[in-house]
Amino acid sequence: MTSGNEAAKPNTTDPVGFETHDHAGCITSALAAAEAHCATGGLRFTPVRRQALEILLQEHRAIGAYEMLDKLRAAGFGSQPPVAYRALEFLVANGFAHKIERLNAFIACAHPGAEHSPAFMICRKCQSVAEAQSTPSRGALGDAARAAGFQIERTMVEAEGICPSCAEKVDA
Amino acid sequence: MTSGNEAAKPNTTDPVGFETHDHAGCITSALAAAEAHCATGGLRFTPVRRQALEILLQEHRAIGAYEMLDKLRAAGFGSQPPVAYRALEFLVANGFAHKIERLNAFIACAHPGAEHSPAFMICRKCQSVAEAQSTPSRGALGDAARAAGFQIERTMVEAEGICPSCAEKVDA
DNA sequence: GGTCTCCATGTGATTATATAACGTTACAGG
DNA sequence: CCTGTAACGTTATATAATCACATGGAGACC
């Protein structure tokens, strides 16, 4: 609410999560993209899976598997942990969501469809999470991996710190 | 065992974990370094903490808190989870060990004393872990953080893939 | 249409990981 | 010696994740 730039559309490579945006629109388009991707790839975008993705998109923050389970139960689905874990596993496996290892929590992908290796910025005050891009194979890690003969398949990058919103609250 | 280069001493910035090295020596020197650091900083390098670090150094791999607890119990210390978690918390807080979020496990720091932001290479076959350096604030993530106004305090970089040893076993 | 198979779902039970809360003990400083 | 603080040990509990098994639906195939 500190600015009135709701007309500013972030492009798909911007970090998302610390700024206002067209929320209803991003939910709709992400769901549509997921549906299309599933149809193309022969994947089954079942009701639980759709609901789980919609929950992640609505919350727009990292939520734990049990919190997801509560919401799925409230929506009329099963009430045991595997229900949530299986839906989340599907979403993560297909790039619709990511797991934040640091928080043992899950968040909707901010750049659905695009091939990317995500990096996350996690606020240690308010726990909000923004997704950015990382360049895993470049830089020191890539050099070390090549030198050691290690074949990188996937990288997790999670930065902990203070988000702009919390920074201006405390100012110190 | 594929090479006889046990005389080759890796320098302190090399990745550690996928190659032979002077194991007894690295344990001794790491314990001494920890002791010295604690004496300097007024920290208490108590028996449990020392034993915990020695266990991590001996194993030279990532071990879970409960596995650590078993070993501490065997060494005559308390047998309840907080015993292990507190020792590990101390070691991590003071840079003697790191937590591998991906594995919910802990590993002795390979570059004790040095200020560094570690990056890990985790083999998905044998679970071995090597520590390298990362350059968090450089590259795409640093750019995104600056653009978003996010103040990075700490970064976790964990790469999953195949270690050289497992790679030559399967060859595919 | 029948039926077979595969995959997804739902459930109960269990395992794994981590922390809360509290009393006791060791130790440094006055 | 007294006192404050930090570390330790224990009980109990919270949180996270998986196992194992039964049911059911959608598509493939005849």
PDB file of N, CA, C and O in Angstrom, chain B residues 4-52:
ATOM      1  N   GLY B   4      46.865 -43.294  -6.188  1.00  0.00           N
ATOM      2  CA  GLY B   4      47.734 -43.417  -5.036  1.00  0.00           C
ATOM      3  C   GLY B   4      48.271 -42.072  -4.581  1.00  0.00           C
ATOM      4  O   GLY B   4      49.359 -42.009  -4.036  1.00  0.00           O
ATOM      5  N   ASN B   5      47.516 -41.038  -4.788  1.00  0.00           N
ATOM      6  CA  ASN B   5      48.031 -39.705  -4.518  1.00  0.00           C
ATOM      7  C   ASN B   5      47.757 -39.244  -3.088  1.00  0.00           C
ATOM      8  O   ASN B   5      47.323 -38.126  -2.870  1.00  0.00           O
ATOM      9  N   GLU B   6      48.036 -40.117  -2.119  1.00  0.00           N
ATOM     10  CA  GLU B   6      47.743 -39.691  -0.745  1.00  0.00           C
ATOM     11  C   GLU B   6      48.695 -38.602  -0.263  1.00  0.00           C
ATOM     12  O   GLU B   6      48.488 -38.029   0.780  1.00  0.00           O
ATOM     13  N   ALA B   7      49.702 -38.308  -1.057  1.00  0.00           N
ATOM     14  CA  ALA B   7      50.608 -37.240  -0.663  1.00  0.00           C
ATOM     15  C   ALA B   7      50.082 -35.879  -1.104  1.00  0.00           C
ATOM     16  O   ALA B   7      50.517 -34.847  -0.609  1.00  0.00           O
ATOM     17  N   ALA B   8      49.116 -35.883  -2.020  1.00  0.00           N
ATOM     18  CA  ALA B   8      48.589 -34.617  -2.518  1.00  0.00           C
ATOM     19  C   ALA B   8      47.749 -33.945  -1.435  1.00  0.00           C
ATOM     20  O   ALA B   8      46.716 -34.454  -1.038  1.00  0.00           O
ATOM     21  N   LYS B   9      48.189 -32.814  -0.975  1.00  0.00           N
ATOM     22  CA  LYS B   9      47.441 -32.106   0.061  1.00  0.00           C
ATOM     23  C   LYS B   9      46.510 -31.085  -0.578  1.00  0.00           C
ATOM     24  O   LYS B   9      46.957 -30.147  -1.222  1.00  0.00           O
ATOM     25  N   PRO B  10      45.222 -31.245  -0.390  1.00  0.00           N
ATOM     26  CA  PRO B  10      44.309 -30.244  -0.938  1.00  0.00           C
ATOM     27  C   PRO B  10      44.487 -28.940  -0.161  1.00  0.00           C
ATOM     28  O   PRO B  10      44.698 -28.977   1.055  1.00  0.00           O
ATOM     29  N   ASN B  11      44.423 -27.829  -0.842  1.00  0.00           N
ATOM     30  CA  ASN B  11      44.501 -26.584  -0.091  1.00  0.00           C
ATOM     31  C   ASN B  11      43.127 -26.273   0.487  1.00  0.00           C
ATOM     32  O   ASN B  11      42.143 -26.944   0.203  1.00  0.00           O
ATOM     33  N   THR B  12      43.059 -25.266   1.297  1.00  0.00           N
ATOM     34  CA  THR B  12      41.852 -25.066   2.101  1.00  0.00           C
ATOM     35  C   THR B  12      40.636 -24.581   1.320  1.00  0.00           C
ATOM     36  O   THR B  12      39.556 -24.478   1.874  1.00  0.00           O
ATOM     37  N   THR B  13      40.812 -24.274   0.063  1.00  0.00           N
ATOM     38  CA  THR B  13      39.633 -23.844  -0.679  1.00  0.00           C
ATOM     39  C   THR B  13      39.143 -24.922  -1.649  1.00  0.00           C
ATOM     40  O   THR B  13      38.150 -24.737  -2.325  1.00  0.00           O
ATOM     41  N   ASP B  14      39.834 -26.027  -1.689  1.00  0.00           N
ATOM     42  CA  ASP B  14      39.361 -27.119  -2.539  1.00  0.00           C
ATOM     43  C   ASP B  14      38.083 -27.720  -1.968  1.00  0.00           C
ATOM     44  O   ASP B  14      37.840 -27.671  -0.776  1.00  0.00           O
ATOM     45  N   PRO B  15      37.283 -28.303  -2.841  1.00  0.00           N
ATOM     46  CA  PRO B  15      36.177 -29.086  -2.314  1.00  0.00           C
ATOM     47  C   PRO B  15      36.746 -30.267  -1.547  1.00  0.00           C
ATOM     48  O   PRO B  15      37.802 -30.794  -1.879  1.00  0.00           O
ATOM     49  N   VAL B  16      36.056 -30.678  -0.524  1.00  0.00           N
ATOM     50  CA  VAL B  16      36.535 -31.784   0.291  1.00  0.00           C
ATOM     51  C   VAL B  16      35.425 -32.820   0.366  1.00  0.00           C
ATOM     52  O   VAL B  16      34.267 -32.490   0.483  1.00  0.00           O
ATOM     53  N   GLY B  17      35.767 -34.042   0.280  1.00  0.00           N
ATOM     54  CA  GLY B  17      34.751 -35.061   0.465  1.00  0.00           C
ATOM     55  C   GLY B  17      34.754 -36.120  -0.608  1.00  0.00           C
ATOM     56  O   GLY B  17      34.261 -37.214  -0.388  1.00  0.00           O
ATOM     57  N   PHE B  18      35.289 -35.832  -1.769  1.00  0.00           N
ATOM     58  CA  PHE B  18      35.292 -36.820  -2.834  1.00  0.00           C
ATOM     59  C   PHE B  18      36.697 -37.358  -3.087  1.00  0.00           C
ATOM     60  O   PHE B  18      36.935 -38.024  -4.085  1.00  0.00           O
ATOM     61  N   GLU B  19      37.611 -37.057  -2.210  1.00  0.00           N
ATOM     62  CA  GLU B  19      38.977 -37.472  -2.481  1.00  0.00           C
ATOM     63  C   GLU B  19      39.666 -37.871  -1.185  1.00  0.00           C
ATOM     64  O   GLU B  19      39.249 -37.499  -0.094  1.00  0.00           O
ATOM     65  N   THR B  20      40.707 -38.641  -1.308  1.00  0.00           N
ATOM     66  CA  THR B  20      41.444 -39.073  -0.132  1.00  0.00           C
ATOM     67  C   THR B  20      42.201 -37.895   0.463  1.00  0.00           C
ATOM     68  O   THR B  20      42.544 -36.947  -0.227  1.00  0.00           O
ATOM     69  N   HIS B  21      42.444 -38.002   1.737  1.00  0.00           N
ATOM     70  CA  HIS B  21      43.182 -36.936   2.400  1.00  0.00           C
ATOM     71  C   HIS B  21      43.675 -37.446   3.746  1.00  0.00           C
ATOM     72  O   HIS B  21      43.359 -38.546   4.171  1.00  0.00           O
ATOM     73  N   ASP B  22      44.402 -36.612   4.420  1.00  0.00           N
ATOM     74  CA  ASP B  22      44.966 -36.977   5.724  1.00  0.00           C
ATOM     75  C   ASP B  22      43.880 -36.855   6.793  1.00  0.00           C
ATOM     76  O   ASP B  22      43.713 -35.815   7.407  1.00  0.00           O
ATOM     77  N   HIS B  23      43.182 -37.967   7.002  1.00  0.00           N
ATOM     78  CA  HIS B  23      41.995 -37.912   7.834  1.00  0.00           C
ATOM     79  C   HIS B  23      42.332 -37.636   9.298  1.00  0.00           C
ATOM     80  O   HIS B  23      41.752 -36.749   9.931  1.00  0.00           O
ATOM     81  N   ALA B  24      43.242 -38.402   9.840  1.00  0.00           N
ATOM     82  CA  ALA B  24      43.623 -38.206  11.243  1.00  0.00           C
ATOM     83  C   ALA B  24      44.097 -36.777  11.467  1.00  0.00           C
ATOM     84  O   ALA B  24      43.771 -36.136  12.462  1.00  0.00           O
ATOM     85  N   GLY B  25      44.811 -36.291  10.490  1.00  0.00           N
ATOM     86  CA  GLY B  25      45.323 -34.943  10.603  1.00  0.00           C
ATOM     87  C   GLY B  25      44.219 -33.901  10.591  1.00  0.00           C
ATOM     88  O   GLY B  25      44.247 -32.948  11.369  1.00  0.00           O
ATOM     89  N   CYS B  26      43.243 -34.098   9.720  1.00  0.00           N
ATOM     90  CA  CYS B  26      42.194 -33.078   9.637  1.00  0.00           C
ATOM     91  C   CYS B  26      41.351 -33.088  10.899  1.00  0.00           C
ATOM     92  O   CYS B  26      40.848 -32.053  11.328  1.00  0.00           O
ATOM     93  N   ILE B  27      41.197 -34.265  11.519  1.00  0.00           N
ATOM     94  CA  ILE B  27      40.451 -34.311  12.775  1.00  0.00           C
ATOM     95  C   ILE B  27      41.197 -33.540  13.854  1.00  0.00           C
ATOM     96  O   ILE B  27      40.636 -32.664  14.515  1.00  0.00           O
ATOM     97  N   THR B  28      42.456 -33.870  14.005  1.00  0.00           N
ATOM     98  CA  THR B  28      43.258 -33.230  15.045  1.00  0.00           C
ATOM     99  C   THR B  28      43.289 -31.719  14.896  1.00  0.00           C
ATOM    100  O   THR B  28      43.068 -30.975  15.845  1.00  0.00           O
ATOM    101  N   SER B  29      43.560 -31.285  13.662  1.00  0.00           N
ATOM    102  CA  SER B  29      43.718 -29.848  13.476  1.00  0.00           C
ATOM    103  C   SER B  29      42.389 -29.126  13.633  1.00  0.00           C
ATOM    104  O   SER B  29      42.327 -28.018  14.164  1.00  0.00           O
ATOM    105  N   ALA B  30      41.301 -29.765  13.194  1.00  0.00           N
ATOM    106  CA  ALA B  30      40.003 -29.119  13.324  1.00  0.00           C
ATOM    107  C   ALA B  30      39.617 -28.993  14.796  1.00  0.00           C
ATOM    108  O   ALA B  30      39.087 -27.963  15.217  1.00  0.00           O
ATOM    109  N   LEU B  31      39.883 -30.024  15.565  1.00  0.00           N
ATOM    110  CA  LEU B  31      39.579 -29.952  16.993  1.00  0.00           C
ATOM    111  C   LEU B  31      40.416 -28.875  17.669  1.00  0.00           C
ATOM    112  O   LEU B  31      39.912 -28.099  18.487  1.00  0.00           O
ATOM    113  N   ALA B  32      41.674 -28.820  17.275  1.00  0.00           N
ATOM    114  CA  ALA B  32      42.552 -27.808  17.863  1.00  0.00           C
ATOM    115  C   ALA B  32      42.080 -26.414  17.492  1.00  0.00           C
ATOM    116  O   ALA B  32      42.041 -25.508  18.331  1.00  0.00           O
ATOM    117  N   ALA B  33      41.678 -26.253  16.226  1.00  0.00           N
ATOM    118  CA  ALA B  33      41.217 -24.945  15.768  1.00  0.00           C
ATOM    119  C   ALA B  33      39.963 -24.538  16.535  1.00  0.00           C
ATOM    120  O   ALA B  33      39.810 -23.384  16.944  1.00  0.00           O
ATOM    121  N   ALA B  34      39.067 -25.498  16.741  1.00  0.00           N
ATOM    122  CA  ALA B  34      37.836 -25.202  17.464  1.00  0.00           C
ATOM    123  C   ALA B  34      38.160 -24.803  18.898  1.00  0.00           C
ATOM    124  O   ALA B  34      37.596 -23.840  19.434  1.00  0.00           O
ATOM    125  N   GLU B  35      39.055 -25.542  19.499  1.00  0.00           N
ATOM    126  CA  GLU B  35      39.422 -25.248  20.879  1.00  0.00           C
ATOM    127  C   GLU B  35      40.008 -23.844  20.986  1.00  0.00           C
ATOM    128  O   GLU B  35      39.650 -23.076  21.879  1.00  0.00           O
ATOM    129  N   ALA B  36      40.876 -23.544  20.044  1.00  0.00           N
ATOM    130  CA  ALA B  36      41.510 -22.225  20.058  1.00  0.00           C
ATOM    131  C   ALA B  36      40.472 -21.125  19.859  1.00  0.00           C
ATOM    132  O   ALA B  36      40.454 -20.113  20.569  1.00  0.00           O
ATOM    133  N   HIS B  37      39.571 -21.342  18.912  1.00  0.00           N
ATOM    134  CA  HIS B  37      38.561 -20.340  18.621  1.00  0.00           C
ATOM    135  C   HIS B  37      37.674 -20.094  19.836  1.00  0.00           C
ATOM    136  O   HIS B  37      37.307 -18.958  20.144  1.00  0.00           O
ATOM    137  N   CYS B  38      37.329 -21.178  20.535  1.00  0.00           N
ATOM    138  CA  CYS B  38      36.471 -21.052  21.707  1.00  0.00           C
ATOM    139  C   CYS B  38      37.202 -20.311  22.827  1.00  0.00           C
ATOM    140  O   CYS B  38      36.620 -19.455  23.503  1.00  0.00           O
ATOM    141  N   ALA B  39      38.464 -20.653  23.030  1.00  0.00           N
ATOM    142  CA  ALA B  39      39.242 -19.990  24.072  1.00  0.00           C
ATOM    143  C   ALA B  39      39.313 -18.494  23.801  1.00  0.00           C
ATOM    144  O   ALA B  39      39.128 -17.672  24.694  1.00  0.00           O
ATOM    145  N   THR B  40      39.533 -18.151  22.549  1.00  0.00           N
ATOM    146  CA  THR B  40      39.619 -16.744  22.164  1.00  0.00           C
ATOM    147  C   THR B  40      38.308 -16.015  22.389  1.00  0.00           C
ATOM    148  O   THR B  40      38.279 -14.907  22.921  1.00  0.00           O
ATOM    149  N   GLY B  41      37.233 -16.651  21.984  1.00  0.00           N
ATOM    150  CA  GLY B  41      35.940 -15.975  22.019  1.00  0.00           C
ATOM    151  C   GLY B  41      35.158 -16.163  23.308  1.00  0.00           C
ATOM    152  O   GLY B  41      34.008 -15.742  23.396  1.00  0.00           O
ATOM    153  N   GLY B  42      35.767 -16.777  24.305  1.00  0.00           N
ATOM    154  CA  GLY B  42      35.057 -16.970  25.556  1.00  0.00           C
ATOM    155  C   GLY B  42      33.946 -17.991  25.474  1.00  0.00           C
ATOM    156  O   GLY B  42      32.997 -17.962  26.262  1.00  0.00           O
ATOM    157  N   LEU B  43      34.038 -18.884  24.507  1.00  0.00           N
ATOM    158  CA  LEU B  43      33.024 -19.922  24.361  1.00  0.00           C
ATOM    159  C   LEU B  43      33.449 -21.173  25.113  1.00  0.00           C
ATOM    160  O   LEU B  43      34.644 -21.434  25.273  1.00  0.00           O
ATOM    161  N   ARG B  44      32.463 -21.941  25.532  1.00  0.00           N
ATOM    162  CA  ARG B  44      32.797 -23.130  26.316  1.00  0.00           C
ATOM    163  C   ARG B  44      32.780 -24.376  25.438  1.00  0.00           C
ATOM    164  O   ARG B  44      31.721 -24.840  25.026  1.00  0.00           O
ATOM    165  N   PHE B  45      33.936 -24.884  25.197  1.00  0.00           N
ATOM    166  CA  PHE B  45      34.062 -26.090  24.369  1.00  0.00           C
ATOM    167  C   PHE B  45      33.937 -27.305  25.288  1.00  0.00           C
ATOM    168  O   PHE B  45      34.909 -27.983  25.589  1.00  0.00           O
ATOM    169  N   THR B  46      32.722 -27.563  25.696  1.00  0.00           N
ATOM    170  CA  THR B  46      32.450 -28.593  26.703  1.00  0.00           C
ATOM    171  C   THR B  46      32.638 -30.002  26.129  1.00  0.00           C
ATOM    172  O   THR B  46      32.711 -30.172  24.910  1.00  0.00           O
ATOM    173  N   PRO B  47      32.671 -31.014  26.995  1.00  0.00           N
ATOM    174  CA  PRO B  47      32.875 -32.391  26.543  1.00  0.00           C
ATOM    175  C   PRO B  47      31.863 -32.851  25.496  1.00  0.00           C
ATOM    176  O   PRO B  47      32.264 -33.447  24.484  1.00  0.00           O
ATOM    177  N   VAL B  48      30.576 -32.582  25.697  1.00  0.00           N
ATOM    178  CA  VAL B  48      29.593 -33.013  24.692  1.00  0.00           C
ATOM    179  C   VAL B  48      29.876 -32.360  23.357  1.00  0.00           C
ATOM    180  O   VAL B  48      29.806 -33.009  22.317  1.00  0.00           O
ATOM    181  N   ARG B  49      30.153 -31.099  23.383  1.00  0.00           N
ATOM    182  CA  ARG B  49      30.382 -30.363  22.143  1.00  0.00           C
ATOM    183  C   ARG B  49      31.622 -30.878  21.435  1.00  0.00           C
ATOM    184  O   ARG B  49      31.624 -31.070  20.219  1.00  0.00           O
ATOM    185  N   ARG B  50      32.646 -31.108  22.237  1.00  0.00           N
ATOM    186  CA  ARG B  50      33.869 -31.629  21.648  1.00  0.00           C
ATOM    187  C   ARG B  50      33.624 -33.012  21.051  1.00  0.00           C
ATOM    188  O   ARG B  50      34.040 -33.309  19.927  1.00  0.00           O
ATOM    189  N   GLN B  51      32.926 -33.828  21.797  1.00  0.00           N
ATOM    190  CA  GLN B  51      32.636 -35.186  21.318  1.00  0.00           C
ATOM    191  C   GLN B  51      31.793 -35.136  20.040  1.00  0.00           C
ATOM    192  O   GLN B  51      32.034 -35.882  19.092  1.00  0.00           O
ATOM    193  N   ALA B  52      30.827 -34.237  20.019  1.00  0.00           N
ATOM    194  CA  ALA B  52      29.964 -34.119  18.840  1.00  0.00           C
ATOM    195  C   ALA B  52      30.787 -33.726  17.611  1.00  0.00           C
ATOM    196  O   ALA B  52      30.628 -34.301  16.529  1.00  0.00           O
TER     197      ALA B  52
END
